[in-house]
Tab-separated table of C-alpha atoms and ligand atoms in Angstrom:
chain	number	residue	atom	x	y	z
A	1	UNK	CA	0.000	0.000	0.000
A	2	UNK	CA	1.452	3.366	-0.978
A	3	UNK	CA	1.063	6.227	1.426
A	4	UNK	CA	0.470	9.754	0.123
A	5	UNK	CA	2.006	12.186	-0.004
A	6	UNK	CA	5.243	10.409	-0.834
A	7	UNK	CA	8.075	11.904	1.189
A	8	UNK	CA	10.840	13.228	-1.072
A	9	UNK	CA	12.226	15.925	1.200
A	10	UNK	CA	14.974	14.093	3.101
A	11	UNK	CA	17.267	17.116	2.916
A	12	UNK	CA	14.743	19.050	5.004
A	13	UNK	CA	14.583	16.325	7.624
A	14	UNK	CA	14.557	12.536	7.942
A	15	UNK	CA	12.218	10.247	9.836
A	16	UNK	CA	13.798	8.821	12.981
A	17	UNK	CA	15.313	5.372	12.497
A	18	UNK	CA	13.396	2.967	14.764
A	19	UNK	CA	16.658	1.651	16.218
A	20	UNK	CA	17.506	5.220	17.226
A	21	UNK	CA	14.159	5.658	18.973
A	22	UNK	CA	14.655	2.365	20.819
A	23	UNK	CA	18.096	3.439	22.029
A	24	UNK	CA	16.757	6.789	23.226
A	25	UNK	CA	13.661	5.684	25.136
A	26	UNK	CA	15.265	4.423	28.391
A	27	UNK	CA	17.034	7.781	28.798
A	28	UNK	CA	13.717	9.626	29.075
A	29	UNK	CA	12.570	7.447	31.975
A	30	UNK	CA	14.712	4.807	33.744
A	31	UNK	CA	18.092	6.439	33.134
A	32	UNK	CA	17.073	10.032	33.761
A	33	UNK	CA	20.231	11.093	35.598
A	34	UNK	CA	22.186	14.264	34.991
A	35	UNK	CA	25.661	13.433	33.667
A	36	UNK	CA	27.035	16.299	35.738
A	37	UNK	CA	25.994	14.466	38.936
A	38	UNK	CA	29.359	12.973	39.819
A	39	UNK	CA	28.436	11.410	43.160
A	40	UNK	CA	25.858	8.724	42.337
A	41	UNK	CA	24.845	5.952	39.987
A	42	UNK	CA	22.173	7.999	38.175
A	43	UNK	CA	24.765	10.500	37.046
A	44	UNK	CA	27.343	7.834	36.184
A	45	UNK	CA	24.860	5.962	34.010
A	46	UNK	CA	24.046	9.136	32.060
A	47	UNK	CA	27.737	10.033	31.718
A	48	UNK	CA	28.473	6.555	30.407
A	49	UNK	CA	25.817	7.027	27.676
A	50	UNK	CA	27.263	10.426	26.724
A	51	UNK	CA	30.761	8.944	26.458
A	52	UNK	CA	29.527	6.213	24.129
A	53	UNK	CA	27.651	8.742	21.951
A	54	UNK	CA	30.757	10.931	21.737
A	55	UNK	CA	32.728	7.941	20.476
A	56	UNK	CA	30.055	7.041	17.928
A	57	UNK	CA	29.968	10.582	16.509
A	58	UNK	CA	33.762	10.895	16.540
A	59	UNK	CA	34.204	7.636	14.700
A	60	UNK	CA	31.904	8.676	11.852
A	61	UNK	CA	33.936	11.820	11.110
A	62	UNK	CA	37.332	10.425	12.222
A	63	UNK	CA	37.726	12.793	15.147
A	64	UNK	CA	38.762	12.285	18.747
A	65	UNK	CA	35.774	11.944	21.142
A	66	UNK	CA	37.012	14.882	23.208
A	67	UNK	CA	36.711	17.116	20.137
A	68	UNK	CA	32.922	16.627	19.975
A	69	UNK	CA	30.786	19.461	21.401
A	70	UNK	CA	27.052	18.761	21.557
A	71	UNK	CA	24.791	21.650	20.575
A	72	UNK	CA	21.100	22.103	19.769
A	73	UNK	CA	21.714	21.634	16.035
A	74	UNK	CA	23.775	22.828	13.113
A	75	UNK	CA	22.417	26.374	13.401
A	76	UNK	CA	23.900	26.673	16.875
A	77	UNK	CA	27.116	24.949	15.792
A	78	UNK	CA	27.598	27.467	12.965
A	79	UNK	CA	26.874	30.370	15.329
A	80	UNK	CA	29.319	29.032	17.903
A	81	UNK	CA	32.077	28.484	15.335
A	82	UNK	CA	31.880	31.855	13.606
A	83	UNK	CA	30.965	34.091	16.544
A	84	UNK	CA	33.260	32.235	18.940
A	85	UNK	CA	36.272	32.595	16.652
A	86	UNK	CA	35.497	36.199	15.761
A	87	UNK	CA	35.440	37.021	19.457
A	88	UNK	CA	38.810	35.333	19.899
A	89	UNK	CA	40.562	36.843	16.862
A	90	UNK	CA	39.144	40.348	16.488
A	91	UNK	CA	40.095	43.135	16.212
A	92	UNK	CA	43.541	42.001	14.890
A	93	UNK	CA	42.034	39.448	12.541
A	94	UNK	CA	38.508	40.057	11.353
A	95	UNK	CA	38.172	38.619	7.831
A	96	UNK	CA	36.015	35.597	6.904
A	97	UNK	CA	35.866	33.929	3.483
A	98	UNK	CA	32.639	32.145	2.596
A	99	UNK	CA	30.130	31.573	-0.222
A	100	UNK	CA	26.798	33.179	-1.156
A	101	UNK	CA	25.384	29.641	-1.526
A	102	UNK	CA	25.819	28.817	2.172
A	103	UNK	CA	22.837	28.094	4.415
A	104	UNK	CA	21.283	31.116	6.135
A	105	UNK	CA	22.749	29.772	9.370
A	106	UNK	CA	26.117	30.938	8.006
A	107	UNK	CA	25.084	33.953	5.927
A	108	UNK	CA	22.994	35.561	8.657
A	109	UNK	CA	25.762	35.010	11.213
A	110	UNK	CA	28.127	36.803	8.799
A	111	UNK	CA	25.687	39.710	8.492
A	112	UNK	CA	25.574	39.926	12.280
A	113	UNK	CA	29.365	39.859	12.546
A	114	UNK	CA	29.699	42.501	9.839
A	115	UNK	CA	27.833	44.882	12.146
A	116	UNK	CA	30.446	44.111	14.802
A	117	UNK	CA	33.340	44.935	12.486
A	118	UNK	CA	33.950	41.726	10.561
A	119	UNK	CA	34.934	41.840	6.898
A	120	UNK	CA	33.183	39.189	4.858
A	121	UNK	CA	34.205	37.977	1.392
A	122	UNK	CA	31.526	36.062	-0.514
A	123	UNK	CA	33.304	34.202	-3.309
A	124	UNK	CA	31.405	33.657	-6.538
A	125	UNK	CA	30.956	29.928	-7.297
A	126	UNK	CA	30.604	28.686	-10.896
A	127	UNK	CA	27.262	27.730	-12.433
A	128	UNK	CA	27.398	24.283	-10.805
A	129	UNK	CA	27.906	25.812	-7.361
A	130	UNK	CA	31.600	24.830	-7.149
A	131	UNK	CA	34.293	27.132	-5.879
A	132	UNK	CA	37.862	26.542	-7.020
A	133	UNK	CA	40.458	26.155	-4.253
A	134	UNK	CA	42.597	28.666	-6.198
A	135	UNK	CA	39.878	31.317	-5.823
A	136	UNK	CA	39.745	30.611	-2.098
A	137	UNK	CA	43.531	30.910	-1.825
A	138	UNK	CA	43.553	34.218	-3.700
A	139	UNK	CA	41.015	35.673	-1.275
A	140	UNK	CA	43.198	35.038	1.799
A	141	UNK	CA	44.532	38.248	3.384
A	142	UNK	CA	46.802	38.904	6.356
A	143	UNK	CA	43.703	39.574	8.503
A	144	UNK	CA	41.807	36.414	7.459
A	145	UNK	CA	41.091	34.149	10.415
A	146	UNK	CA	38.506	31.815	8.903
A	147	UNK	CA	37.398	30.090	5.723
A	148	UNK	CA	33.873	28.722	6.121
A	149	UNK	CA	32.739	26.640	3.158
A	150	UNK	CA	29.941	24.120	3.292
A	151	UNK	CA	30.751	20.494	2.548
A	152	UNK	CA	27.662	19.866	0.421
A	153	UNK	CA	24.903	22.230	-0.570
A	154	UNK	CA	21.469	21.530	0.877
A	155	UNK	CA	19.549	22.677	-2.219
A	156	UNK	CA	21.628	21.491	-5.184
A	157	UNK	CA	23.875	18.916	-3.501
A	158	UNK	CA	27.165	20.209	-4.946
A	159	UNK	CA	30.123	18.818	-2.959
A	160	UNK	CA	33.093	21.160	-2.613
A	161	UNK	CA	36.744	20.185	-2.893
A	162	UNK	CA	37.031	20.129	0.888
A	163	UNK	CA	40.390	18.348	1.178
A	164	UNK	CA	42.115	20.872	-1.114
A	165	UNK	CA	40.544	23.861	0.627
A	166	UNK	CA	41.527	22.355	3.999
A	167	UNK	CA	45.130	21.883	2.859
A	168	UNK	CA	45.524	25.424	1.632
A	169	UNK	CA	43.887	26.856	4.766
A	170	UNK	CA	46.485	24.982	6.782
A	171	UNK	CA	49.286	26.208	4.507
A	172	UNK	CA	48.241	29.824	5.112
A	173	UNK	CA	47.596	29.311	8.822
A	174	UNK	CA	43.906	30.162	8.488
A	175	UNK	CA	41.230	28.099	10.267
A	176	UNK	CA	38.817	26.069	8.181
A	177	UNK	CA	35.187	25.512	9.183
A	178	UNK	CA	32.738	23.448	7.140
A	179	UNK	CA	28.993	23.184	7.536
A	180	UNK	CA	28.739	19.460	6.834
A	181	UNK	CA	25.095	19.137	7.881
A	182	UNK	CA	24.068	17.598	4.565
A	183	UNK	CA	27.209	15.547	4.022
A	184	UNK	CA	27.715	13.617	7.257
A	185	UNK	CA	25.986	10.261	6.936
A	186	UNK	CA	25.604	10.554	3.160
A	187	UNK	CA	29.246	10.635	2.056
A	188	UNK	CA	32.404	9.795	3.967
A	189	UNK	CA	33.885	12.698	5.895
A	190	UNK	CA	37.329	12.657	7.499
A	191	UNK	CA	38.267	15.724	9.525
A	192	UNK	CA	41.912	14.676	9.829
A	193	UNK	CA	42.579	13.836	6.188
A	194	UNK	CA	40.640	16.852	4.967
A	195	UNK	CA	42.303	19.283	7.408
A	196	UNK	CA	39.021	20.471	8.862
A	197	UNK	CA	39.360	22.543	12.054
A	198	UNK	CA	35.658	22.933	12.808
A	199	UNK	CA	32.666	21.016	11.452
A	200	UNK	CA	28.927	21.481	12.023
A	201	UNK	CA	26.437	18.647	11.796
A	202	UNK	CA	22.884	17.883	12.830
A	203	UNK	CA	21.005	14.837	14.139
A	204	UNK	CA	17.843	15.062	12.077
A	205	UNK	CA	19.585	14.931	8.716
A	206	UNK	CA	20.874	11.435	9.393
A	207	UNK	CA	17.785	9.702	10.811
A	208	UNK	CA	18.468	10.961	14.329
A	209	UNK	CA	16.385	13.333	16.467
A	210	UNK	CA	15.825	17.040	15.892
A	211	UNK	CA	17.230	19.617	18.292
A	212	UNK	CA	20.650	18.021	18.635
A	213	UNK	CA	23.843	18.681	16.716
A	214	UNK	CA	27.579	18.798	17.029
A	215	UNK	CA	30.421	21.209	16.577
A	216	UNK	CA	33.674	19.340	16.039
A	217	UNK	CA	36.562	21.449	17.343
A	218	UNK	CA	40.088	20.371	16.387
A	219	UNK	CA	41.932	20.088	19.706
A	220	UNK	CA	45.294	20.539	17.977
A	221	UNK	CA	44.555	23.848	16.259
A	222	UNK	CA	43.669	27.405	17.245
A	223	UNK	CA	40.022	26.392	16.857
A	224	UNK	CA	40.123	25.294	20.497
A	225	UNK	CA	40.461	28.945	21.545
A	226	UNK	CA	36.987	29.885	20.358
A	227	UNK	CA	34.998	31.860	22.905
A	228	UNK	CA	31.910	30.088	24.238
A	229	UNK	CA	28.624	31.765	23.383
A	230	UNK	CA	26.733	30.218	26.288
A	231	UNK	CA	27.956	31.006	29.781
A	232	UNK	CA	26.972	28.861	32.715
A	233	UNK	CA	28.080	25.665	34.417
A	234	UNK	CA	31.081	25.141	32.096
A	235	UNK	CA	29.742	21.865	30.740
A	236	UNK	CA	31.608	20.286	27.824
A	237	UNK	CA	34.932	21.805	28.902
A	238	UNK	CA	33.388	25.252	28.800
A	239	UNK	CA	32.596	25.182	25.072
A	240	UNK	CA	28.861	24.956	25.640
A	241	UNK	CA	27.277	25.290	29.054
A	242	UNK	CA	23.916	23.710	29.783
A	243	UNK	CA	22.768	20.342	31.114
A	244	UNK	CA	23.315	17.733	28.444
A	245	UNK	CA	20.201	16.425	26.715
A	246	UNK	CA	20.971	12.769	27.301
A	247	UNK	CA	18.199	11.051	25.241
A	248	UNK	CA	18.863	13.210	22.189
A	249	UNK	CA	22.612	12.725	22.479
A	250	UNK	CA	22.139	8.953	22.769
A	251	UNK	CA	19.936	9.127	19.651
A	252	UNK	CA	22.498	11.127	17.710
A	253	UNK	CA	25.222	8.664	18.692
A	254	UNK	CA	23.154	5.689	17.582
A	255	UNK	CA	22.264	7.438	14.300
A	256	UNK	CA	25.979	7.975	13.639
A	257	UNK	CA	26.790	4.350	14.416
A	258	UNK	CA	24.101	3.167	11.982
A	259	UNK	CA	25.161	5.724	9.358
A	260	UNK	CA	28.743	4.500	9.503
A	261	UNK	CA	27.671	0.908	9.106
A	262	UNK	CA	25.178	1.589	6.280
A	263	UNK	CA	26.815	4.540	4.529
A	264	UNK	CA	27.998	2.813	1.356
A	265	UNK	CA	24.833	0.752	0.959
A	266	UNK	CA	22.499	3.720	1.485
A	267	UNK	CA	24.564	5.958	-0.803
A	268	UNK	CA	24.360	3.390	-3.606
A	269	UNK	CA	20.665	2.747	-3.065
A	270	UNK	CA	19.692	6.435	-2.961
A	271	UNK	CA	21.899	7.296	-5.921
A	272	UNK	CA	20.244	4.632	-8.002
A	273	UNK	CA	16.745	5.870	-7.119
A	274	UNK	CA	17.739	9.527	-7.561
A	275	UNK	CA	19.198	8.798	-11.005
A	276	UNK	CA	16.074	6.972	-12.110
A	277	UNK	CA	13.887	9.808	-10.897
A	278	UNK	CA	16.038	12.444	-12.551
A	279	UNK	CA	16.366	10.649	-15.867
A	280	UNK	CA	12.656	9.817	-15.874
A	281	UNK	CA	11.665	13.445	-15.367
A	282	UNK	CA	14.203	14.814	-17.860
A	283	UNK	CA	13.076	12.300	-20.445
A	284	UNK	CA	9.335	12.741	-20.019
A	285	UNK	CA	8.998	16.414	-19.200
A	286	UNK	CA	10.068	19.029	-21.750
A	287	UNK	CA	11.901	22.162	-20.591
A	288	UNK	CA	13.568	20.530	-17.585
A	289	UNK	CA	17.207	20.862	-16.524
A	290	UNK	CA	19.340	19.896	-13.531
A	291	UNK	CA	20.871	22.409	-11.131
A	292	UNK	CA	24.163	21.693	-9.363
A	293	UNK	CA	27.239	19.648	-10.208
A	294	UNK	CA	26.353	16.428	-11.997
A	295	UNK	CA	29.181	14.269	-10.604
A	296	UNK	CA	30.361	16.003	-7.445
A	297	UNK	CA	26.956	15.889	-5.846
A	298	UNK	CA	25.184	14.283	-2.898
A	299	UNK	CA	23.825	10.907	-3.987
A	300	UNK	CA	20.273	11.601	-2.822
A	301	UNK	CA	19.336	14.992	-4.251
A	302	UNK	CA	18.159	16.314	-7.577
A	303	UNK	CA	17.248	19.947	-8.110
A	304	UNK	CA	15.268	20.372	-11.323
A	305	UNK	CA	14.106	23.531	-13.121
A	306	UNK	CA	10.794	23.458	-14.999
A	307	UNK	CA	11.143	26.239	-17.528
A	308	UNK	CA	8.093	28.350	-18.290
A	309	UNK	CA	6.075	27.204	-15.299
A	310	UNK	CA	4.915	29.273	-12.368
A	311	UNK	CA	6.859	27.974	-9.374
A	312	UNK	CA	4.189	28.679	-6.787
A	313	UNK	CA	1.475	26.946	-8.829
A	314	UNK	CA	3.795	24.026	-9.520
A	315	UNK	CA	4.546	23.441	-5.845
A	316	UNK	CA	0.867	23.881	-4.905
A	317	UNK	CA	-0.132	21.311	-7.505
A	318	UNK	CA	2.195	18.614	-6.184
A	319	UNK	CA	-0.324	17.366	-3.622
A	320	UNK	CA	0.781	13.736	-3.640
A	321	UNK	CA	4.508	14.257	-3.303
A	322	UNK	CA	6.279	16.134	-0.497
A	323	UNK	CA	9.074	18.121	-2.143
A	324	UNK	CA	10.571	21.536	-1.646
A	325	UNK	CA	11.143	24.606	-3.751
A	326	UNK	CA	14.374	25.274	-1.928
A	327	UNK	CA	12.983	28.730	-1.361
A	328	UNK	CA	12.300	30.581	1.824
A	329	UNK	CA	8.531	30.623	2.068
A	330	UNK	CA	7.017	33.660	3.645
A	331	UNK	CA	3.301	34.103	4.133
A	332	UNK	CA	3.038	36.690	1.382
A	333	UNK	CA	5.208	35.282	-1.371
A	334	UNK	CA	7.849	32.731	-2.272
A	335	UNK	CA	11.265	34.296	-2.486
A	336	UNK	CA	13.436	32.757	-5.200
A	337	UNK	CA	16.211	30.615	-3.719
A	338	UNK	CA	19.388	32.576	-2.935
A	339	UNK	CA	21.410	29.487	-3.886
A	340	UNK	CA	19.917	29.188	-7.362
A	341	UNK	CA	20.194	32.931	-7.936
A	342	UNK	CA	23.854	32.823	-6.849
A	343	UNK	CA	24.648	30.218	-9.508
A	344	UNK	CA	23.075	32.383	-12.195
A	345	UNK	CA	19.411	31.394	-12.479
A	346	UNK	CA	16.851	34.130	-13.164
A	347	UNK	CA	14.203	34.793	-10.501
A	348	UNK	CA	11.594	33.031	-12.680
A	349	UNK	CA	13.667	29.902	-13.264
A	350	UNK	CA	14.801	29.766	-9.638
A	351	UNK	CA	11.166	29.926	-8.586
A	352	UNK	CA	10.241	27.180	-11.045
A	353	UNK	CA	12.800	24.787	-9.533
A	354	UNK	CA	12.037	21.841	-7.299
A	355	UNK	CA	14.320	19.945	-4.936
A	356	UNK	CA	13.685	16.204	-4.816
A	357	UNK	CA	15.629	14.473	-2.052
A	358	UNK	CA	15.303	10.744	-1.503
A	359	UNK	CA	16.370	8.689	1.491
A	360	UNK	CA	16.827	5.177	2.777
A	361	UNK	CA	13.079	4.592	3.106
A	362	UNK	CA	12.298	5.686	-0.475
A	363	UNK	CA	11.065	2.756	-2.584
A	364	UNK	CA	11.150	1.876	-6.256
A	365	UNK	CA	7.380	2.333	-6.497
A	366	UNK	CA	7.715	5.828	-4.947
A	367	UNK	CA	10.025	6.718	-7.834
A	368	UNK	CA	7.902	5.105	-10.548
A	369	UNK	CA	4.834	6.916	-9.250
A	370	UNK	CA	6.631	10.265	-8.971
A	371	UNK	CA	7.928	10.250	-12.559
A	372	UNK	CA	4.433	9.729	-13.951
A	373	UNK	CA	2.832	12.068	-11.463
A	374	UNK	CA	5.234	14.933	-12.240
A	375	UNK	CA	4.654	14.430	-15.977
A	376	UNK	CA	0.869	14.523	-15.495
A	377	UNK	CA	0.893	17.620	-13.299
A	378	UNK	CA	3.246	19.564	-15.578
A	379	UNK	CA	1.140	18.686	-18.617
A	380	UNK	CA	-2.024	19.830	-16.863
A	381	UNK	CA	-0.367	23.146	-15.931
A	382	UNK	CA	0.674	23.748	-19.528
A	383	UNK	CA	-2.884	23.375	-20.864
B	401	LIG	C1	23.506	23.029	5.247
B	401	LIG	C2	22.674	23.228	6.473
B	401	LIG	N1	23.182	23.918	7.507
B	401	LIG	C3	22.486	24.123	8.630
B	401	LIG	C4	21.205	23.639	8.782
B	401	LIG	C5	20.466	23.891	10.061
B	401	LIG	O1	20.440	22.712	10.817
B	401	LIG	P1	19.611	22.593	12.172
B	401	LIG	O2	18.214	22.300	11.751
B	401	LIG	O3	20.222	21.420	12.886
B	401	LIG	O4	19.762	23.845	12.922
B	401	LIG	C6	20.629	22.930	7.728
B	401	LIG	C7	19.241	22.450	7.814
B	401	LIG	O5	18.403	22.727	6.983
B	401	LIG	C8	21.384	22.703	6.541
B	401	LIG	O6	20.890	22.028	5.520
């Protein structure tokens, strides 16, 4: 039995893996202790669970468990990285290099920091969303303290040349932060090999719970000097005060363990379904084109433009599939995606673009249905 609407918005969020839920449940009830309670069994039990989760997260990204700082999500991790480092380095060093295709959780932090005296360089990516490491290197100045470039784009899936950017950041003694929210769990990420100093990730993008994320902070670099943005009980070695949310952390840990185990299988499976969906739509629907890099791209996402169609009507008409326009929806109007505009699409074409993102629970019949459904809807709109 097929359930409608069919969920094709895994880049927005994923359903919780049942094994994750099962791991979390005892920590809401039986094992309710506060890991900061050092003097009794309740606290020890909670601390033990946190230690295991830290190891599970660290293993997935090849970090050391003590470099894992739990936050409320990638938004907080990005805020902590950029604001925390700016506070440490300014006023001597105040320059950040980033991209206009970043998530708002980077761009809006940069706008905030600009008001406090930061200088921000937004490098222009090419039409596939890629930035060349050479362009990044050229933008480095004596007052640059940070390069912040996302691992993989949430709307178009383009994967940046992270290892090369990491190497040149190291060569120039500049810190390198990557928002890897969409990459971790979908492609292999190695903070050591790729010379990443700080990395943001989020639980709900890898079949874990919402409201929990991580900032990886390289203990061997200057990243460790970032200034905490939350003052209080000096939890997590002072990086982020606040009682640890044990059930969510346990869930995130379990999600990372599963992701590590299943990564290759899920990547292959989603890529196969994504390719079928993409080719089916391109073949059957005239005026369609793909946005983003064709090869260097997340395996699960396809962003497709439907030329000549009204984007708002298109999205409204897709009642039986849950997809996204990749645009910020406000009550009054749909703003064209800043990512698509940054890679050169007109407002009209950006608005007439749809992000399809599949996941490990997407089935073959979901894809077969969607190809025919999209064709039918587009034809009806063209009448
Ligand atoms: C690239 C990227 N960064 C940051 C975020 C924000 O993550 P969170 O929901 O954990 O705050 C998202 C989620 O949409 C994302 O895709």
